[in-house]
Amino acid sequence: MTGKEHLLEQYLHALDEGQATYIEELLDSREDERSDVTCDVCLVGAIRQIHLSEHEIEGARERVRDRLTHAMLGDIVIGRQSDAPRSWLKWWVQGTRNWTRAPLGRRARRLSRPALAIAALFILATAGWGASLAAASALPGSPLYGLKRGEEWIQLTTAFSDSQRGEVLGSLARRRLAEAEAAAAVGDSAEVQVLTSELDATMHDLIHLTVVMKTKHEDISGVSGVLSQTLRAENDALGAAQRRGEVVLAQSLISVAHSQQQAIQANALSLPTSSVLPAAPVMPTAAATPTGIGTPSVGVGSSTQLGSGASSGSTGTGASSSGTSGTTATGATGSSGSGTGSHQRGEQTGSCSEDNGSTAGTGVGMPGRVCAPS
Amino acid sequence: MPIHDPEAALVTRSIQRDAEAFGQLYSLYFDRVYRYVRFRVGNATDAEDLTGSIFLSAWRSIDRFSPKHDASFAGWLFKLAHNAIVDRYRRQRESVSLDDIGASVACEDESPGTEHMVEWRLTVAELHQALQALTAEQREVVLLRFVEGLSAREVGDIMGKQEGTVRGMQFRAIEALRRTLSIGREERARDR
């Protein structure tokens, strides 16, 4: 290696080590060869600065990612991945993006590989409108459910803008809600909890997306409309669950409503006026003795406070809270009859005490506060 | 070039089929791999196709990556890229010499910052043009060694050459580039 080559090699090594100032010192110390080597050194420096336009790179990154996700789905179909679909969706939403978690990842993992493979194959092979239509109403356990989830995944991965992604997330959240209601109707408590958990994750993605869009000064009217619409759907479902006495679903929805409410408040999101929620349907009460079992308002930035709950000696569950404070009043008292009462926080009088949710009689209550009438 | 710890963790998780970790590796390396491929194949469409197949191939075969035997994850990934490019041209264009690869590189980036370079004040277009005067191997050395910042050993692993051979090639490539660029400048100066 000649002296010049040696010097260039030293320069390259310094570049690799990030010692930019070292280069000048190096050249100063080799005055005799400086002009010749400087030329090469600067040429290498110029080459190292070459780059393509951000626009081109950014577009390519998005397009290649979309193709990759589809290819990975193909891998699952043909069984190339021995442990697929462990986290193929998570890969898409978490690994390559910063803003969202994987609303479907948990479900994807729960699906059996053959079921998902068949479903995905079905998608790839037919991509037919009829199949999609049939799958849209599929419930967990149905052969078409995998197709439904695969289709959702494609919708999510092919959303071309944040607004559209928001619409997809809202749609997915409402689907999970409908599925949770269906599971509750057949008494599948475990499925209800899984589905409401997925609902919650999807809603948090939607909230987070709204926050990100707001930060980027994008128009959030559409996505916040979707958010408030979905919150209302949750509230309606909660009222219906209470009317039907679906305790697990009601408890789960109360829990997710609290969680979402906190996220919305923490991010100071204000939703359109349509997010001022209607009161949950009031269940017929039998000789109502208000025991303060209600539901939290899932409204945000709204003073509307909703409540519905068991009362008058029933087996009931619920939580009463204000739409903003999140205070929960829960419990069930009494020993006979059934019924659900509603109250608004402002109307409630009486004393409250901490309760573990299991009080006198046959009541089944959630941990919280039991409020007795004065 | 040693693997930095966070990257090593991502690689380890990816080997265990953690798709999220692989997604993060994708985010870390996409730009570099795409740029390399783009300079080699010359157009964006082919570069996207190839880059996608390189990452898919990496996902499928990442369990074959060995921190002990491979110089670095970057080197391993670029080796996949190198092989993908060679395979592509071997399959599709048997009659075309590898020296022709990249002859159609488009020079789209004339944005501020890229056209004014230290001392040489190179435009990207000039450099592109000068790169075409190199042999395919020299061009690859220049891209991997100088544009992507891989070590001579890593480049050697990728190209199946000794480290010393790579060093020799890089010096010859630099000389050739300097000659080409100087001639180009003199010609332009005369034209003015």
Coordinates of C-alpha atoms in Angstrom, one line a residue:
Chain A
M1 CA 0.0 0.0 0.0
T2 CA 1.5 3.4 -1.0
G3 CA 1.7 6.3 1.4
K4 CA -1.2 7.9 -0.4
E5 CA -3.4 4.8 -0.1
H6 CA -2.5 4.4 3.5
L7 CA -3.6 8.0 4.1
L8 CA -6.8 7.5 2.3
E9 CA -7.4 4.3 4.3
Q10 CA -6.8 6.3 7.5
Y11 CA -9.3 8.8 6.3
L12 CA -11.9 6.2 5.6
H13 CA -11.4 4.6 9.0
A14 CA -11.8 8.0 10.6
L15 CA -15.0 8.5 8.6
D16 CA -16.3 5.1 9.8
E17 CA -15.5 6.2 13.4
G18 CA -17.2 9.5 12.9
Q19 CA -14.0 11.4 13.6
A20 CA -14.5 14.3 11.2
T21 CA -12.0 16.7 12.7
Y22 CA -9.4 14.0 12.6
I23 CA -9.3 14.3 8.9
E24 CA -8.1 17.9 8.9
E25 CA -5.4 17.0 11.4
L26 CA -4.4 14.1 9.3
L27 CA -4.0 16.2 6.2
D28 CA -2.1 18.9 8.0
S29 CA 0.3 16.3 9.2
R30 CA 1.0 15.2 5.7
E31 CA 1.6 18.4 4.0
D32 CA 3.8 16.8 1.3
E33 CA 1.0 14.6 0.0
R34 CA -1.8 16.9 0.9
S35 CA -2.9 18.3 -2.4
D36 CA -3.1 14.9 -4.0
V37 CA -4.8 13.2 -1.2
T38 CA -7.1 16.0 -0.4
C39 CA -8.5 15.7 -3.8
D40 CA -9.3 12.0 -3.2
V41 CA -10.5 12.6 0.3
C42 CA -12.9 15.3 -0.7
L43 CA -14.1 13.2 -3.6
V44 CA -14.9 10.4 -1.1
G45 CA -16.6 13.0 1.1
A46 CA -18.7 14.2 -1.8
I47 CA -19.7 10.6 -2.6
R48 CA -20.7 10.0 0.9
Q49 CA -23.0 12.9 0.8
I50 CA -24.9 11.6 -2.1
H51 CA -28.5 10.9 -1.5
L52 CA -31.8 10.4 -3.3
S53 CA -34.7 12.8 -2.7
E54 CA -36.7 12.3 0.5
H55 CA -39.9 12.2 -1.6
E56 CA -38.7 9.2 -3.6
I57 CA -37.5 7.3 -0.5
E58 CA -40.6 8.0 1.5
G59 CA -42.9 6.8 -1.3
A60 CA -40.8 3.7 -2.0
R61 CA -40.8 2.8 1.7
E62 CA -44.6 2.9 1.9
R63 CA -45.1 0.9 -1.2
V64 CA -42.6 -1.7 -0.4
R65 CA -44.0 -2.1 3.0
D66 CA -47.5 -2.7 1.6
R67 CA -46.1 -5.3 -0.8
L68 CA -44.2 -7.0 1.9
T69 CA -47.2 -7.4 4.2
H70 CA -49.1 -9.0 1.4
A71 CA -46.2 -11.3 0.6
M72 CA -46.0 -12.2 4.3
L73 CA -49.7 -13.0 4.2
G74 CA -48.9 -15.2 1.2
D75 CA -46.2 -17.0 3.3
I76 CA -48.8 -17.8 5.9
V77 CA -51.1 -19.2 3.3
I78 CA -48.5 -21.6 1.8
G79 CA -47.1 -22.4 5.2
R80 CA -43.7 -21.1 4.6
Q81 CA -43.6 -19.6 8.1
S82 CA -43.6 -22.4 10.6
D83 CA -45.0 -20.3 13.4
A84 CA -47.1 -17.9 11.4
P85 CA -49.1 -15.9 12.1
R86 CA -47.4 -15.1 15.3
S87 CA -47.2 -11.4 14.7
W88 CA -47.5 -10.7 11.0
L89 CA -50.0 -7.9 11.6
K90 CA -48.0 -6.5 14.5
W91 CA -45.1 -6.3 12.2
W92 CA -47.0 -4.1 10.0
V93 CA -48.5 -1.7 12.5
Q94 CA -45.9 -1.7 15.3
G95 CA -42.6 -2.4 13.7
T96 CA -42.9 0.0 10.7
R97 CA -45.0 2.7 12.2
N98 CA -44.7 4.7 15.3
W99 CA -48.2 5.9 15.8
T100 CA -50.3 2.8 16.4
R101 CA -50.4 -0.5 18.2
A102 CA -51.8 -3.6 16.6
P103 CA -55.6 -3.8 17.2
L104 CA -55.8 -7.1 15.4
G105 CA -52.6 -8.7 16.5
R106 CA -53.9 -10.5 19.5
R107 CA -56.8 -11.9 17.5
A108 CA -54.5 -12.9 14.7
R109 CA -52.4 -14.9 17.2
R110 CA -55.5 -16.6 18.6
L111 CA -56.6 -17.8 15.2
S112 CA -55.5 -21.3 14.4
R113 CA -53.0 -21.4 11.6
P114 CA -55.1 -23.6 9.3
A115 CA -58.1 -21.4 9.8
L116 CA -56.2 -18.3 8.9
A117 CA -54.5 -20.0 6.1
I118 CA -57.7 -21.1 4.6
A119 CA -59.2 -17.7 5.1
A120 CA -56.2 -15.9 3.6
L121 CA -56.1 -18.3 0.7
F122 CA -59.8 -17.6 0.2
I123 CA -59.0 -13.9 0.0
L124 CA -56.1 -14.3 -2.3
A125 CA -57.8 -16.8 -4.6
T126 CA -61.2 -15.2 -4.9
A127 CA -61.1 -11.7 -3.5
G128 CA -64.7 -11.9 -4.4
W129 CA -67.4 -9.5 -3.3
G130 CA -69.7 -12.3 -2.4
A131 CA -67.2 -13.9 -0.1
S132 CA -66.4 -10.6 1.5
L133 CA -70.0 -9.9 2.0
A134 CA -70.6 -13.2 3.6
A135 CA -67.7 -12.8 5.9
A136 CA -68.7 -9.4 7.0
S137 CA -71.2 -10.7 9.5
A138 CA -69.1 -13.8 10.5
L139 CA -68.5 -14.3 14.2
P140 CA -65.6 -15.8 16.1
G141 CA -65.6 -19.5 15.6
S142 CA -67.1 -19.2 12.1
P143 CA -65.1 -20.5 9.2
L144 CA -65.4 -17.1 7.6
Y145 CA -64.2 -15.2 10.6
G146 CA -60.6 -15.6 9.5
L147 CA -61.6 -14.1 6.1
K148 CA -63.2 -11.3 7.9
R149 CA -60.1 -10.5 9.9
G150 CA -57.9 -10.9 6.9
E151 CA -60.1 -8.5 5.0
E152 CA -59.9 -6.0 7.8
W153 CA -56.2 -6.3 7.8
I154 CA -56.0 -5.5 4.2
Q155 CA -58.3 -2.5 4.7
L156 CA -56.0 -1.3 7.4
T157 CA -52.9 -1.8 5.4
T158 CA -54.1 -0.3 2.3
A159 CA -55.6 2.9 3.9
F160 CA -54.0 5.7 1.9
S161 CA -54.4 8.5 4.4
D162 CA -54.7 9.0 8.1
S163 CA -58.3 10.0 7.7
Q164 CA -59.1 6.8 5.9
R165 CA -57.2 4.8 8.4
G166 CA -59.4 6.5 11.1
E167 CA -62.5 5.4 9.3
V168 CA -61.2 1.9 9.1
L169 CA -60.3 1.8 12.7
G170 CA -63.8 3.1 13.7
S171 CA -65.4 0.5 11.5
L172 CA -63.2 -2.2 13.1
A173 CA -64.1 -1.0 16.6
R174 CA -67.8 -1.2 15.8
R175 CA -67.4 -4.7 14.4
R176 CA -65.7 -5.8 17.6
L177 CA -68.5 -4.3 19.6
A178 CA -71.1 -6.1 17.6
E179 CA -69.2 -9.3 18.0
A180 CA -68.9 -8.8 21.7
E181 CA -72.7 -8.3 21.9
A182 CA -73.2 -11.5 19.9
A183 CA -70.9 -13.4 22.2
A184 CA -72.7 -12.0 25.3
A185 CA -76.0 -13.1 23.8
V186 CA -74.8 -16.7 23.8
G187 CA -73.1 -16.4 27.2
D188 CA -69.6 -16.7 26.1
S189 CA -67.9 -14.6 28.7
A190 CA -64.4 -15.3 27.8
E191 CA -65.0 -14.2 24.2
V192 CA -66.7 -11.1 25.4
Q193 CA -63.7 -10.1 27.4
V194 CA -61.3 -10.8 24.5
L195 CA -63.4 -8.9 22.1
T196 CA -63.9 -5.9 24.3
S197 CA -60.2 -5.8 25.0
E198 CA -59.6 -5.7 21.2
L199 CA -62.3 -3.0 20.9
D200 CA -60.4 -1.0 23.5
A201 CA -57.1 -1.4 21.8
T202 CA -58.6 -0.3 18.5
M203 CA -60.3 2.7 20.1
H204 CA -57.0 3.7 21.6
D205 CA -55.4 3.4 18.2
L206 CA -58.1 5.7 16.9
I207 CA -57.6 8.2 19.7
H208 CA -53.9 8.1 19.2
L209 CA -54.3 8.6 15.5
T210 CA -56.5 11.6 16.2
V211 CA -53.9 13.0 18.5
V212 CA -51.1 12.5 15.9
M213 CA -53.2 14.1 13.2
K214 CA -53.9 17.1 15.5
T215 CA -50.2 17.4 16.2
K216 CA -49.6 17.5 12.5
H217 CA -52.3 20.1 12.1
E218 CA -54.3 17.9 9.8
D219 CA -58.0 18.1 9.5
I220 CA -59.4 15.9 12.3
S221 CA -63.1 16.6 11.8
G222 CA -63.6 13.3 10.0
V223 CA -61.7 11.2 12.4
S224 CA -63.1 12.8 15.5
G225 CA -66.6 12.3 14.0
V226 CA -65.8 8.6 13.7
L227 CA -64.5 8.6 17.2
S228 CA -67.6 10.2 18.7
Q229 CA -69.8 8.0 16.6
T230 CA -68.1 4.9 17.9
L231 CA -68.2 6.1 21.5
R232 CA -71.9 6.5 21.2
A233 CA -72.2 3.0 19.8
E234 CA -70.3 1.8 22.9
N235 CA -72.7 3.7 25.1
D236 CA -75.7 2.3 23.3
A237 CA -74.3 -1.2 23.6
L238 CA -73.7 -0.7 27.3
G239 CA -77.3 0.4 27.9
A240 CA -78.6 -2.6 25.9
A241 CA -76.3 -4.9 27.9
Q242 CA -77.6 -3.6 31.1
R243 CA -81.2 -4.0 30.0
R244 CA -80.5 -7.5 29.1
G245 CA -78.6 -8.2 32.3
E246 CA -75.4 -9.1 30.5
V247 CA -73.1 -8.5 33.4
V248 CA -69.8 -9.4 31.8
L249 CA -70.4 -7.3 28.7
A250 CA -71.6 -4.4 30.8
Q251 CA -68.6 -4.6 33.1
S252 CA -66.2 -4.8 30.2
L253 CA -67.7 -1.9 28.4
I254 CA -67.6 0.3 31.6
S255 CA -64.0 -0.6 31.9
V256 CA -63.1 0.3 28.3
A257 CA -65.2 3.4 28.5
H258 CA -63.2 4.6 31.5
S259 CA -59.9 3.8 29.8
Q260 CA -60.9 5.6 26.6
Q261 CA -62.2 8.6 28.5
Q262 CA -59.0 9.0 30.3
A263 CA -57.0 8.8 27.1
I264 CA -59.2 11.4 25.5
Q265 CA -58.9 13.7 28.4
A266 CA -55.2 13.2 28.8
N267 CA -54.8 14.3 25.2
A268 CA -57.2 17.2 25.6
L269 CA -59.2 16.1 22.6
S270 CA -62.5 17.9 22.0
L271 CA -65.0 16.0 20.0
P272 CA -67.9 17.4 17.8
T273 CA -71.2 18.2 19.5
S274 CA -72.5 14.8 18.3
S275 CA -70.3 13.3 21.0
V276 CA -72.6 14.7 23.7
L277 CA -74.0 11.3 24.3
P278 CA -77.6 10.5 24.6
A279 CA -78.6 8.9 27.8
A280 CA -78.4 5.2 27.9
P281 CA -81.8 3.6 27.8
V282 CA -83.4 3.4 31.1
M283 CA -84.5 0.0 32.3
P284 CA -87.8 -0.4 33.9
T285 CA -87.4 -0.1 37.6
A286 CA -89.3 -1.9 40.2
A287 CA -90.0 0.3 43.2
A288 CA -86.8 2.1 42.6
T289 CA -84.6 2.5 45.5
P290 CA -81.7 4.2 43.9
T291 CA -78.6 2.3 44.8
G292 CA -76.5 4.2 42.5
I293 CA -75.5 1.7 39.9
G294 CA -74.8 3.4 36.7
T295 CA -72.6 3.6 33.7
P296 CA -69.9 6.1 33.0
S297 CA -70.4 8.6 30.3
V298 CA -68.0 8.0 27.5
G299 CA -68.6 11.5 26.3
V300 CA -65.7 13.8 26.2
G301 CA -65.8 17.4 26.8
S302 CA -69.4 17.0 27.5
S303 CA -71.3 17.6 30.7
T304 CA -73.8 15.0 29.9
Q305 CA -73.7 12.3 32.4
L306 CA -75.3 9.1 32.0
G307 CA -76.4 6.4 34.3
S308 CA -78.3 3.3 34.3
G309 CA -78.1 0.6 36.8
A310 CA -79.7 -2.0 38.9
S311 CA -81.7 -0.9 41.8
S312 CA -84.2 -1.9 44.2
G313 CA -83.0 -5.2 45.4
S314 CA -81.8 -6.7 42.2
T315 CA -78.9 -8.6 40.9
G316 CA -77.3 -5.8 39.1
T317 CA -74.0 -4.4 38.1
G318 CA -73.0 -1.0 37.0
A319 CA -71.1 2.0 37.8
S320 CA -72.1 5.5 38.1
S321 CA -69.8 8.2 37.3
S322 CA -69.7 11.6 35.9
G323 CA -68.6 12.1 32.3
T324 CA -65.5 13.8 33.4
S325 CA -64.5 12.6 36.9
G326 CA -64.7 9.0 36.3
T327 CA -65.9 8.4 39.9
T328 CA -67.6 5.1 40.1
A329 CA -70.4 4.1 42.2
T330 CA -71.2 0.5 42.0
G331 CA -73.0 -2.1 43.9
A332 CA -76.1 -4.0 44.3
T333 CA -78.2 -4.3 47.3
G334 CA -81.5 -5.9 48.2
S335 CA -82.7 -9.4 47.8
S336 CA -85.6 -9.6 45.6
G337 CA -86.9 -8.5 42.3
S338 CA -84.9 -7.1 39.5
G339 CA -84.7 -3.9 37.8
T340 CA -82.4 -1.2 36.7
G341 CA -82.7 2.4 37.5
S342 CA -80.9 5.3 36.2
H343 CA -79.7 8.4 37.7
Q344 CA -77.6 11.3 36.9
R345 CA -74.8 12.2 39.1
G346 CA -76.2 15.6 39.9
E347 CA -79.4 14.1 41.1
Q348 CA -77.9 11.6 43.4
T349 CA -78.1 12.2 47.1
G350 CA -77.1 10.0 49.9
S351 CA -74.0 8.7 51.4
C352 CA -71.4 6.6 49.8
S353 CA -69.0 4.1 51.1
E354 CA -66.3 2.0 49.7
D355 CA -67.5 -1.5 48.8
N356 CA -65.9 -4.5 47.3
G357 CA -68.9 -5.1 45.0
S358 CA -70.3 -7.9 47.0
T359 CA -72.9 -6.6 49.3
A360 CA -75.9 -7.8 51.1
G361 CA -78.4 -10.0 49.3
T362 CA -77.7 -11.6 46.0
G363 CA -76.2 -8.6 44.5
V364 CA -73.3 -8.9 42.1
G365 CA -71.4 -5.7 42.1
M366 CA -68.2 -4.3 40.8
P367 CA -65.7 -3.0 43.2
G368 CA -66.4 0.7 43.9
R369 CA -68.6 2.8 45.9
V370 CA -72.0 2.0 47.2
C371 CA -74.2 5.0 47.5
A372 CA -77.1 4.8 49.8
P373 CA -80.0 7.1 49.6
S374 CA -80.2 9.7 52.3
Chain B
M1 CA -18.4 -2.6 12.0
P2 CA -19.9 -4.0 15.2
I3 CA -23.6 -4.4 15.7
H4 CA -24.9 -1.8 18.1
D5 CA -26.7 -3.3 21.0
P6 CA -30.2 -2.2 20.2
E7 CA -29.8 -3.4 16.7
A8 CA -28.4 -6.7 18.0
A9 CA -31.5 -7.1 20.1
L10 CA -33.7 -6.5 17.1
V11 CA -31.8 -9.0 15.1
T12 CA -32.1 -11.6 17.9
R13 CA -35.8 -11.0 18.2
S14 CA -36.2 -11.2 14.4
I15 CA -34.4 -14.5 14.4
Q16 CA -37.0 -15.7 16.9
R17 CA -39.7 -14.7 14.4
D18 CA -40.7 -11.5 16.1
A19 CA -42.2 -9.6 13.2
E20 CA -42.4 -6.3 15.1
A21 CA -38.6 -6.4 15.6
F22 CA -38.1 -7.1 11.9
G23 CA -40.4 -4.2 11.1
Q24 CA -38.0 -2.0 13.1
L25 CA -35.1 -3.4 11.2
Y26 CA -37.0 -2.6 8.0
S27 CA -37.4 1.0 9.1
L28 CA -33.7 1.2 10.0
Y29 CA -32.3 -0.2 6.8
F30 CA -34.9 0.5 4.1
D31 CA -33.3 3.8 3.0
R32 CA -29.8 2.3 2.7
V33 CA -30.9 -0.8 0.9
Y34 CA -33.2 1.0 -1.4
R35 CA -30.5 3.6 -2.2
Y36 CA -28.0 0.9 -3.0
V37 CA -30.4 -1.0 -5.2
R38 CA -31.6 2.2 -6.9
F39 CA -28.0 3.2 -7.8
R40 CA -27.4 -0.3 -9.1
V41 CA -30.5 -0.9 -11.2
G42 CA -31.1 2.6 -12.3
N43 CA -34.9 3.1 -12.0
A44 CA -37.3 3.4 -9.1
T45 CA -39.7 0.7 -10.2
D46 CA -37.1 -2.0 -10.4
A47 CA -35.5 -0.7 -7.2
E48 CA -38.8 -1.1 -5.3
D49 CA -39.4 -4.6 -6.6
L50 CA -35.9 -5.7 -5.7
T51 CA -35.9 -4.0 -2.3
G52 CA -39.2 -5.7 -1.4
S53 CA -37.8 -9.1 -2.4
I54 CA -34.6 -8.5 -0.5
F55 CA -36.5 -7.7 2.7
L56 CA -38.8 -10.6 2.2
S57 CA -35.9 -12.9 1.7
A58 CA -34.3 -11.4 4.8
W59 CA -37.4 -12.2 6.8
R60 CA -37.5 -15.7 5.5
S61 CA -33.9 -16.5 6.1
I62 CA -32.9 -14.3 9.0
D63 CA -32.4 -17.4 11.1
R64 CA -29.3 -18.1 8.9
F65 CA -27.7 -14.9 10.0
S66 CA -25.0 -15.6 12.5
P67 CA -23.5 -12.7 14.5
K68 CA -20.4 -14.9 15.0
H69 CA -19.8 -15.7 11.3
D70 CA -21.3 -12.7 9.5
A71 CA -19.4 -9.4 9.9
S72 CA -22.5 -7.4 10.6
F73 CA -26.2 -7.5 10.0
A74 CA -25.8 -4.6 7.5
G75 CA -23.2 -6.7 5.7
W76 CA -25.5 -9.7 5.6
L77 CA -28.4 -7.6 4.3
F78 CA -26.3 -6.0 1.6
K79 CA -25.1 -9.4 0.6
L80 CA -28.7 -10.5 0.0
A81 CA -29.1 -7.3 -2.0
H82 CA -26.0 -7.9 -4.0
N83 CA -27.2 -11.5 -4.8
A84 CA -30.7 -10.4 -5.6
I85 CA -29.3 -7.9 -8.2
V86 CA -26.9 -10.4 -9.7
D87 CA -29.7 -13.0 -9.9
R88 CA -32.1 -10.7 -11.4
Y89 CA -29.9 -9.7 -14.2
R90 CA -28.6 -13.3 -14.7
R91 CA -32.2 -14.5 -15.1
Q92 CA -33.7 -11.7 -17.1
R93 CA -30.9 -10.3 -19.1
E94 CA -28.4 -13.0 -19.8
S95 CA -27.1 -11.1 -22.8
V96 CA -26.4 -7.9 -20.9
S97 CA -23.1 -7.5 -19.2
L98 CA -23.1 -6.7 -15.6
D99 CA -21.1 -3.7 -16.6
D100 CA -24.2 -2.3 -18.2
I101 CA -26.1 -2.4 -15.0
G102 CA -26.8 1.1 -13.9
A103 CA -26.2 2.7 -17.2
S104 CA -29.6 4.1 -17.1
V105 CA -29.4 5.6 -13.7
A106 CA -31.7 8.6 -13.7
C107 CA -30.5 11.7 -11.9
E108 CA -33.6 13.2 -10.4
D109 CA -32.2 14.7 -7.3
E110 CA -31.0 18.2 -7.9
S111 CA -32.2 19.6 -4.6
P112 CA -30.2 22.1 -2.7
G113 CA -27.6 20.5 -0.5
T114 CA -26.9 17.6 -2.7
E115 CA -25.5 19.5 -5.6
H116 CA -22.9 21.6 -3.6
M117 CA -20.4 19.2 -2.2
V118 CA -17.2 19.8 -0.4
E119 CA -14.5 21.2 -2.6
W120 CA -15.5 19.1 -5.6
R121 CA -18.8 20.7 -5.6
L122 CA -20.2 17.7 -7.4
T123 CA -23.7 17.6 -8.6
V124 CA -25.4 14.3 -8.2
A125 CA -25.7 14.1 -11.9
E126 CA -22.0 14.5 -12.3
L127 CA -21.3 11.7 -9.9
H128 CA -23.8 9.5 -11.4
Q129 CA -22.2 10.0 -14.8
A130 CA -18.8 9.4 -13.4
L131 CA -19.9 6.2 -11.7
Q132 CA -20.9 4.8 -15.1
A133 CA -17.3 5.0 -16.2
L134 CA -16.3 2.5 -13.6
T135 CA -16.5 -1.3 -13.9
A136 CA -19.5 -2.9 -12.2
E137 CA -17.3 -4.2 -9.4
Q138 CA -15.7 -0.8 -8.9
R139 CA -19.1 0.8 -8.8
E140 CA -20.3 -1.7 -6.3
V141 CA -17.3 -1.0 -4.1
V142 CA -17.9 2.7 -4.3
L143 CA -21.5 2.3 -3.4
L144 CA -21.0 -0.1 -0.6
R145 CA -17.9 1.4 0.8
F146 CA -18.5 5.1 0.4
V147 CA -22.2 5.6 0.0
E148 CA -23.3 3.0 2.5
G149 CA -20.3 3.2 4.7
L150 CA -19.5 -0.5 5.0
S151 CA -16.1 -1.6 6.0
A152 CA -13.7 -3.2 3.5
R153 CA -14.2 -6.5 5.2
E154 CA -17.9 -6.3 4.9
V155 CA -17.7 -5.3 1.3
G156 CA -15.4 -8.2 0.7
D157 CA -17.8 -10.6 2.3
I158 CA -20.6 -9.3 0.1
M159 CA -18.6 -9.5 -3.1
G160 CA -16.8 -12.7 -2.2
K161 CA -13.4 -10.9 -2.3
Q162 CA -10.5 -10.5 0.0
E163 CA -10.4 -7.4 2.1
G164 CA -7.1 -6.4 0.5
T165 CA -8.6 -6.8 -3.0
V166 CA -11.5 -4.5 -2.0
R167 CA -9.0 -1.9 -0.8
G168 CA -7.2 -2.0 -4.1
M169 CA -10.4 -1.8 -6.0
Q170 CA -11.5 1.2 -4.0
F171 CA -8.3 3.1 -4.7
R172 CA -8.5 2.4 -8.4
A173 CA -12.1 3.4 -8.4
I174 CA -11.4 6.7 -6.7
E175 CA -8.6 7.4 -9.2
A176 CA -10.8 6.5 -12.1
L177 CA -13.6 8.7 -10.7
R178 CA -11.2 11.6 -10.2
R179 CA -9.9 11.3 -13.7
T180 CA -13.4 11.1 -15.2
L181 CA -14.6 14.0 -13.2
S182 CA -11.6 16.2 -13.9
I183 CA -11.9 15.5 -17.6
G184 CA -15.5 16.3 -17.5
R185 CA -14.8 19.6 -15.8
E186 CA -12.1 20.5 -18.2
E187 CA -14.5 19.8 -21.1
R188 CA -17.2 21.9 -19.6
A189 CA -14.8 24.7 -18.9
R190 CA -13.7 24.6 -22.5
D191 CA -17.3 24.7 -23.7
R192 CA -17.9 27.8 -21.7

